[in-house]
Tab-separated table of C-alpha atoms and ligand atoms in Angstrom:
chain	number	residue	atom	x	y	z
A	123	MET	CA	0.000	0.000	0.000
A	124	GLN	CA	1.478	3.322	-1.033
A	125	ILE	CA	1.035	6.373	1.194
A	126	LEU	CA	1.136	9.714	-0.586
A	127	LYS	CA	1.230	13.120	0.981
A	128	THR	CA	1.608	15.411	-1.999
A	129	ILE	CA	-0.718	16.124	-4.898
A	130	LYS	CA	2.143	15.603	-7.334
A	131	ASP	CA	2.909	12.100	-5.996
A	132	MET	CA	-0.745	11.052	-5.979
A	133	GLN	CA	-1.243	12.258	-9.554
A	134	ALA	CA	1.931	10.472	-10.657
A	135	LEU	CA	0.758	7.197	-9.108
A	136	SER	CA	-2.685	7.523	-10.701
A	137	ARG	CA	-1.055	8.153	-14.084
A	138	THR	CA	0.962	4.956	-13.586
A	139	PHE	CA	-2.211	2.996	-12.817
A	140	ILE	CA	-3.918	4.433	-15.890
A	141	ALA	CA	-0.904	3.819	-18.138
A	142	GLY	CA	-0.919	0.204	-16.916
A	143	GLY	CA	-4.516	-0.147	-18.073
A	144	LYS	CA	-5.899	-0.237	-14.525
A	145	THR	CA	-9.233	1.233	-13.494
A	146	ILE	CA	-9.101	3.321	-10.326
A	147	GLY	CA	-11.780	3.230	-7.642
A	148	PHE	CA	-11.690	6.094	-5.156
A	149	VAL	CA	-13.050	6.377	-1.602
A	150	PRO	CA	-12.820	9.886	-0.099
A	151	THR	CA	-12.972	9.959	3.723
A	152	MET	CA	-12.176	12.102	6.729
A	153	GLY	CA	-10.620	9.145	8.540
A	154	ALA	CA	-11.470	7.549	11.915
A	155	LEU	CA	-12.433	4.653	9.709
A	156	HIS	CA	-15.222	2.255	10.649
A	157	GLU	CA	-17.037	-0.560	8.872
A	158	GLY	CA	-19.101	1.944	6.873
A	159	HIS	CA	-15.966	3.367	5.254
A	160	LEU	CA	-14.469	-0.091	4.836
A	161	SER	CA	-17.580	-1.333	3.019
A	162	LEU	CA	-16.864	1.311	0.356
A	163	VAL	CA	-13.242	0.142	0.097
A	164	LYS	CA	-14.388	-3.452	-0.252
A	165	ARG	CA	-16.829	-2.545	-3.031
A	166	SER	CA	-14.165	-0.510	-4.839
A	167	LYS	CA	-11.734	-3.428	-4.602
A	168	ARG	CA	-14.349	-5.660	-6.186
A	169	GLU	CA	-15.075	-3.300	-9.070
A	170	ASN	CA	-11.635	-1.862	-9.934
A	171	ASN	CA	-8.007	-2.909	-10.409
A	172	ALA	CA	-6.689	-0.244	-8.053
A	173	THR	CA	-8.310	1.403	-5.031
A	174	ALA	CA	-7.250	4.790	-3.680
A	175	VAL	CA	-8.546	6.151	-0.365
A	176	SER	CA	-8.101	9.719	0.821
A	177	ILE	CA	-8.020	10.756	4.460
A	178	PHE	CA	-8.447	14.490	4.825
A	179	VAL	CA	-10.402	16.401	7.440
A	180	ASN	CA	-11.486	19.183	5.126
A	181	PRO	CA	-11.525	22.540	6.940
A	182	ALA	CA	-13.661	24.066	4.163
A	183	GLN	CA	-16.688	21.977	5.095
A	184	PHE	CA	-16.768	22.896	8.786
A	185	GLY	CA	-18.495	26.014	10.108
A	186	PRO	CA	-16.634	28.312	12.521
A	187	LYS	CA	-18.515	26.854	15.512
A	188	GLU	CA	-18.281	23.244	14.355
A	189	ASP	CA	-16.036	20.378	15.430
A	190	PHE	CA	-13.077	20.719	13.009
A	191	ARG	CA	-10.553	20.755	15.851
A	192	GLN	CA	-12.087	17.914	17.859
A	193	TYR	CA	-12.861	15.760	14.807
A	194	PRO	CA	-11.367	12.303	15.585
A	195	ARG	CA	-7.980	11.644	13.953
A	196	TYR	CA	-6.566	8.116	14.082
A	197	ILE	CA	-4.208	7.961	11.109
A	198	GLU	CA	-2.051	5.051	12.296
A	199	ARG	CA	-5.042	2.858	13.077
A	200	ASP	CA	-6.701	3.859	9.775
A	201	LEU	CA	-3.606	2.859	7.797
A	202	VAL	CA	-3.546	-0.585	9.443
A	203	LYS	CA	-7.212	-1.117	8.524
A	204	LEU	CA	-6.707	0.046	4.950
A	205	SER	CA	-3.695	-2.168	4.456
A	206	LEU	CA	-5.636	-5.173	5.832
A	207	PHE	CA	-8.468	-4.368	3.415
A	208	GLY	CA	-6.018	-4.185	0.524
A	209	ALA	CA	-6.189	-0.514	-0.458
A	210	ASP	CA	-3.504	0.245	-3.059
A	211	ALA	CA	-2.978	3.922	-2.280
A	212	VAL	CA	-3.804	6.276	0.578
A	213	PHE	CA	-3.669	10.007	-0.037
A	214	ILE	CA	-3.124	11.981	3.184
A	215	PRO	CA	-2.446	15.609	2.394
A	216	GLU	CA	-1.920	18.392	4.929
A	217	ALA	CA	-4.377	21.286	4.799
A	218	ASP	CA	-1.827	23.634	3.210
A	219	GLU	CA	-1.131	21.099	0.463
A	220	MET	CA	-4.829	21.161	-0.459
A	221	TYR	CA	-5.373	24.869	0.208
A	222	PRO	CA	-2.102	26.764	-0.244
A	223	GLN	CA	-2.134	30.303	1.085
A	224	GLY	CA	-4.185	32.520	-1.152
A	225	SER	CA	-6.509	29.737	-2.412
A	226	SER	CA	-9.870	31.337	-3.052
A	227	THR	CA	-11.676	29.259	-5.674
A	228	ILE	CA	-14.722	27.471	-4.336
A	229	ILE	CA	-17.550	25.605	-5.962
A	230	ASN	CA	-21.031	26.902	-5.296
A	231	VAL	CA	-23.567	24.097	-5.500
A	232	GLY	CA	-26.481	26.532	-5.332
A	233	ASN	CA	-29.806	26.029	-3.665
A	234	ILE	CA	-29.461	22.235	-3.226
A	235	GLY	CA	-26.790	22.961	-0.619
A	236	GLU	CA	-29.148	25.121	1.422
A	237	LYS	CA	-31.788	22.460	2.040
A	238	LEU	CA	-31.840	19.837	4.819
A	239	CYS	CA	-28.385	19.919	6.504
A	240	GLY	CA	-27.464	23.054	4.558
A	241	ALA	CA	-29.963	25.091	6.578
A	242	SER	CA	-28.017	24.593	9.817
A	243	ARG	CA	-24.602	24.174	8.124
A	244	PRO	CA	-24.276	27.135	5.722
A	245	GLY	CA	-21.443	26.664	3.225
A	246	HIS	CA	-20.946	23.001	4.166
A	247	PHE	CA	-21.844	21.555	0.767
A	248	ASN	CA	-19.788	24.143	-1.103
A	249	GLY	CA	-16.842	22.994	1.007
A	250	VAL	CA	-17.625	19.352	0.225
A	251	ALA	CA	-18.029	20.009	-3.513
A	252	THR	CA	-14.775	21.985	-3.619
A	253	VAL	CA	-12.673	19.320	-1.909
A	254	VAL	CA	-14.276	16.451	-3.840
A	255	SER	CA	-13.619	18.242	-7.153
A	256	LYS	CA	-9.997	18.787	-6.169
A	257	LEU	CA	-9.681	15.135	-5.103
A	258	PHE	CA	-11.223	13.988	-8.400
A	259	ASN	CA	-8.572	15.980	-10.288
A	260	ILE	CA	-5.824	14.590	-8.067
A	261	VAL	CA	-6.837	10.914	-7.972
A	262	MET	CA	-8.375	10.786	-11.471
A	263	PRO	CA	-10.616	7.808	-10.625
A	264	HIS	CA	-12.945	5.920	-12.946
A	265	LYS	CA	-15.417	5.320	-10.128
A	266	ALA	CA	-15.901	7.113	-6.802
A	267	TYR	CA	-17.726	5.588	-3.832
A	268	PHE	CA	-20.007	7.421	-1.387
A	269	GLY	CA	-22.303	6.235	1.418
A	270	GLN	CA	-26.092	6.574	1.381
A	271	LYS	CA	-25.721	7.556	5.061
A	272	ASP	CA	-24.906	11.093	3.846
A	273	PHE	CA	-27.840	11.209	1.457
A	274	GLN	CA	-27.762	14.940	0.669
A	275	GLN	CA	-24.049	14.638	-0.043
A	276	THR	CA	-24.744	11.889	-2.606
A	277	VAL	CA	-27.259	14.153	-4.353
A	278	VAL	CA	-24.836	17.088	-4.359
A	279	ILE	CA	-21.938	14.961	-5.666
A	280	LYS	CA	-23.970	13.340	-8.449
A	281	LYS	CA	-25.132	16.807	-9.548
A	282	LEU	CA	-21.565	18.157	-9.320
A	283	ALA	CA	-20.152	15.311	-11.423
A	284	ARG	CA	-22.887	15.761	-14.034
A	285	GLU	CA	-22.744	19.546	-14.236
A	286	LEU	CA	-18.928	19.865	-14.200
A	287	ASN	CA	-18.591	16.917	-16.612
A	288	PHE	CA	-16.345	14.786	-14.438
A	289	ASP	CA	-15.919	11.529	-16.354
A	290	ILE	CA	-16.347	9.540	-13.145
A	291	GLU	CA	-19.055	7.088	-12.204
A	292	ILE	CA	-20.568	7.999	-8.824
A	293	MET	CA	-21.378	4.860	-6.853
A	294	ILE	CA	-23.702	4.999	-3.842
A	295	CYS	CA	-23.333	2.260	-1.202
A	296	PRO	CA	-25.800	1.234	1.535
A	297	THR	CA	-25.615	2.544	5.103
A	298	ILE	CA	-23.800	0.209	7.480
A	299	ARG	CA	-25.344	0.081	10.954
A	300	GLU	CA	-24.463	-1.101	14.451
A	301	ALA	CA	-26.434	-4.108	15.754
A	302	ASP	CA	-28.998	-1.771	17.378
A	303	GLY	CA	-29.576	0.157	14.162
A	304	LEU	CA	-27.405	3.225	14.815
A	305	ALA	CA	-25.766	4.269	11.538
A	306	MET	CA	-21.997	4.017	11.868
A	307	SER	CA	-20.337	7.427	11.982
A	308	SER	CA	-16.997	8.773	13.159
A	309	ARG	CA	-19.010	11.220	15.296
A	310	ASN	CA	-20.547	8.341	17.297
A	311	MET	CA	-17.262	8.457	19.253
A	312	TYR	CA	-18.457	11.716	20.822
A	313	LEU	CA	-21.396	9.966	22.523
A	314	ASN	CA	-21.147	9.161	26.237
A	315	PRO	CA	-22.688	5.844	27.367
A	316	ALA	CA	-26.138	7.333	28.078
A	317	GLU	CA	-26.150	9.148	24.719
A	318	ARG	CA	-24.971	6.028	22.899
A	319	LYS	CA	-27.895	4.163	24.441
A	320	ALA	CA	-30.295	6.874	23.262
A	321	ALA	CA	-28.869	7.267	19.743
A	322	PRO	CA	-30.736	4.356	18.047
A	323	VAL	CA	-33.885	6.490	18.446
A	324	LEU	CA	-33.049	7.887	14.969
A	325	TYR	CA	-33.327	4.431	13.438
A	326	ASP	CA	-36.469	3.745	15.483
A	327	ALA	CA	-37.995	6.858	13.907
A	328	LEU	CA	-37.003	5.715	10.406
A	329	LYS	CA	-38.573	2.312	11.047
A	330	ARG	CA	-41.754	3.990	12.307
A	331	GLY	CA	-41.717	6.055	9.112
A	332	LYS	CA	-41.453	2.852	7.104
A	333	SER	CA	-44.427	1.337	8.901
A	334	PHE	CA	-46.517	4.420	7.987
A	335	MET	CA	-45.396	4.071	4.370
A	336	ASP	CA	-46.141	0.356	4.351
A	337	SER	CA	-49.625	0.962	5.665
A	338	GLY	CA	-50.303	3.548	2.961
A	339	VAL	CA	-50.438	6.731	5.074
A	340	LYS	CA	-50.189	9.635	2.628
A	341	GLU	CA	-50.278	12.792	4.720
A	342	VAL	CA	-46.696	13.876	5.327
A	343	SER	CA	-47.517	16.337	8.138
A	344	PHE	CA	-49.164	13.470	10.056
A	345	ILE	CA	-46.109	11.231	9.626
A	346	ILE	CA	-43.674	13.952	10.645
A	347	GLU	CA	-45.675	14.823	13.740
A	348	ALA	CA	-45.745	11.174	14.821
A	349	LEU	CA	-41.969	10.849	14.281
A	350	ALA	CA	-41.354	14.088	16.193
A	351	ASP	CA	-43.348	12.643	19.122
A	352	LEU	CA	-41.247	9.495	19.021
A	353	LEU	CA	-37.951	11.419	18.902
A	354	ASN	CA	-39.079	13.870	21.585
A	355	SER	CA	-39.880	10.974	23.911
A	356	GLU	CA	-36.092	10.544	24.196
A	357	PRO	CA	-34.951	13.222	26.682
A	358	LEU	CA	-31.411	13.428	25.202
A	359	ALA	CA	-32.701	14.056	21.652
A	360	THR	CA	-33.212	17.478	20.078
A	361	ILE	CA	-34.659	17.488	16.571
A	362	ASP	CA	-32.905	19.573	13.918
A	363	TYR	CA	-35.160	18.422	11.079
A	364	ILE	CA	-37.446	15.623	9.936
A	365	GLU	CA	-38.283	15.826	6.229
A	366	LEU	CA	-39.721	13.715	3.453
A	367	VAL	CA	-38.183	14.871	0.165
A	368	GLU	CA	-38.139	13.866	-3.464
A	369	PRO	CA	-34.699	12.399	-4.092
A	370	GLU	CA	-33.364	14.594	-6.950
A	371	GLY	CA	-34.040	18.203	-5.974
A	372	LEU	CA	-34.672	17.506	-2.275
A	373	GLU	CA	-37.988	19.398	-2.437
A	374	LYS	CA	-40.267	18.671	0.504
A	375	ILE	CA	-43.384	16.728	-0.367
A	376	GLU	CA	-46.787	17.177	1.246
A	377	MET	CA	-48.418	13.926	0.169
A	378	VAL	CA	-46.404	10.709	-0.044
A	379	LYS	CA	-45.293	10.042	-3.607
A	380	LEU	CA	-42.587	7.469	-4.369
A	381	PRO	CA	-39.657	7.599	-4.695
A	382	THR	CA	-39.033	9.610	-1.561
A	383	VAL	CA	-36.415	9.790	1.184
A	384	LEU	CA	-37.100	10.302	4.876
A	385	CYS	CA	-34.269	12.415	6.279
A	386	LEU	CA	-33.455	13.105	9.917
A	387	ALA	CA	-30.956	15.272	11.758
A	388	VAL	CA	-31.119	14.976	15.537
A	389	LYS	CA	-28.786	16.092	18.257
A	390	ILE	CA	-28.114	13.493	20.926
A	391	GLY	CA	-26.692	15.579	23.735
A	392	ALA	CA	-24.285	17.887	21.888
A	393	THR	CA	-23.644	15.498	18.978
A	394	ARG	CA	-25.546	16.059	15.751
A	395	LEU	CA	-26.386	12.790	13.996
A	396	ILE	CA	-28.032	12.259	10.611
A	397	ASP	CA	-29.754	9.277	9.064
A	398	ASN	CA	-32.211	8.537	6.279
A	399	MET	CA	-34.324	5.857	4.652
A	400	ALA	CA	-35.253	5.697	0.978
A	401	PHE	CA	-38.629	4.449	-0.271
A	402	THR	CA	-39.061	3.324	-3.857
A	403	PRO	CA	-42.175	2.284	-5.784
B	32	LIG	P1	-16.692	10.675	6.197
B	32	LIG	O1	-15.384	10.127	6.647
B	32	LIG	O2	-17.697	10.813	7.294
B	32	LIG	O3	-16.555	11.922	5.347
B	32	LIG	O4	-17.311	9.572	5.236
B	32	LIG	C1	-16.620	9.124	4.095
B	32	LIG	C2	-17.546	8.306	3.233
B	32	LIG	O5	-18.014	7.169	3.985
B	32	LIG	C3	-18.805	9.082	2.815
B	32	LIG	O6	-19.131	8.754	1.480
B	32	LIG	C4	-19.843	8.587	3.771
B	32	LIG	O7	-21.159	8.676	3.272
B	32	LIG	C5	-19.421	7.133	3.924
B	32	LIG	N1	-19.985	6.581	5.167
B	32	LIG	C6	-19.903	7.122	6.417
B	32	LIG	N2	-20.604	6.375	7.295
B	32	LIG	C7	-21.149	5.352	6.580
B	32	LIG	C8	-21.973	4.243	6.934
B	32	LIG	N3	-22.413	4.039	8.174
B	32	LIG	N4	-22.330	3.398	5.944
B	32	LIG	C9	-21.911	3.588	4.665
B	32	LIG	N5	-21.126	4.616	4.282
B	32	LIG	C10	-20.746	5.485	5.225
């Protein structure tokens, strides 16, 4: 497994892969790797001749009051996991390699980045789109792998790739969960034992949403109110949003119409968690 710290070295390695007729699969991450991340690596290994993973806690996607400084960093442990999983290359740049002094170009994803998580995280999706575009130009992958867990991010990235004509196939992989249903996330490390015990309430709400869908309930305001009651019954939970949206433009729907995605953001104590469930015809 090759470890690369500079853009020049990563590009050179990718050119070697391409010259050797290899297809490159790419998994961008912020590290503190768990089974969710590793499921993307596994899928990339299956579908490509070479797999590159990036580990970069991207300052551009954190707000001034967010957890950029505290964000978990476990590089050594991550590298062991990636080597066991057979990654071919790991790109670990420093912030000033990615954003040299004076960098000012950012990608504006428009209105799609202001919905759902964008409402409480202004600028977040522009930061994501900017770093992912840079990483695409650095790694030059044929396919790039993202988790359904960050549903709005998948929508933003697919739109970005389409509208900026990146010749890269965007692959979306299912959410990997703990045994009690909690979606795996590096931020789960912030939860104290009582919060960890409370956190599966997000998945409980998604399952309740599914049971409404299965029984043909159509009125979205009714569903959302019932899910809010369920979430509010957990004293450690504070709802940021509960929305049913159509999956392309993320517009809220008023009457259930498939396909749709039920999206949640809920704080458990001080930790903001997100989760979602997709419903198809
Ligand atoms: P992050 O390190 O949080 O930026 O995540 C890197 C990639 O892993 C993103 O595409 C995430 O959507 C994906 N990911 C994170 N958690 C999960 C999970 N529980 N299941 C599947 N993919 C995930």
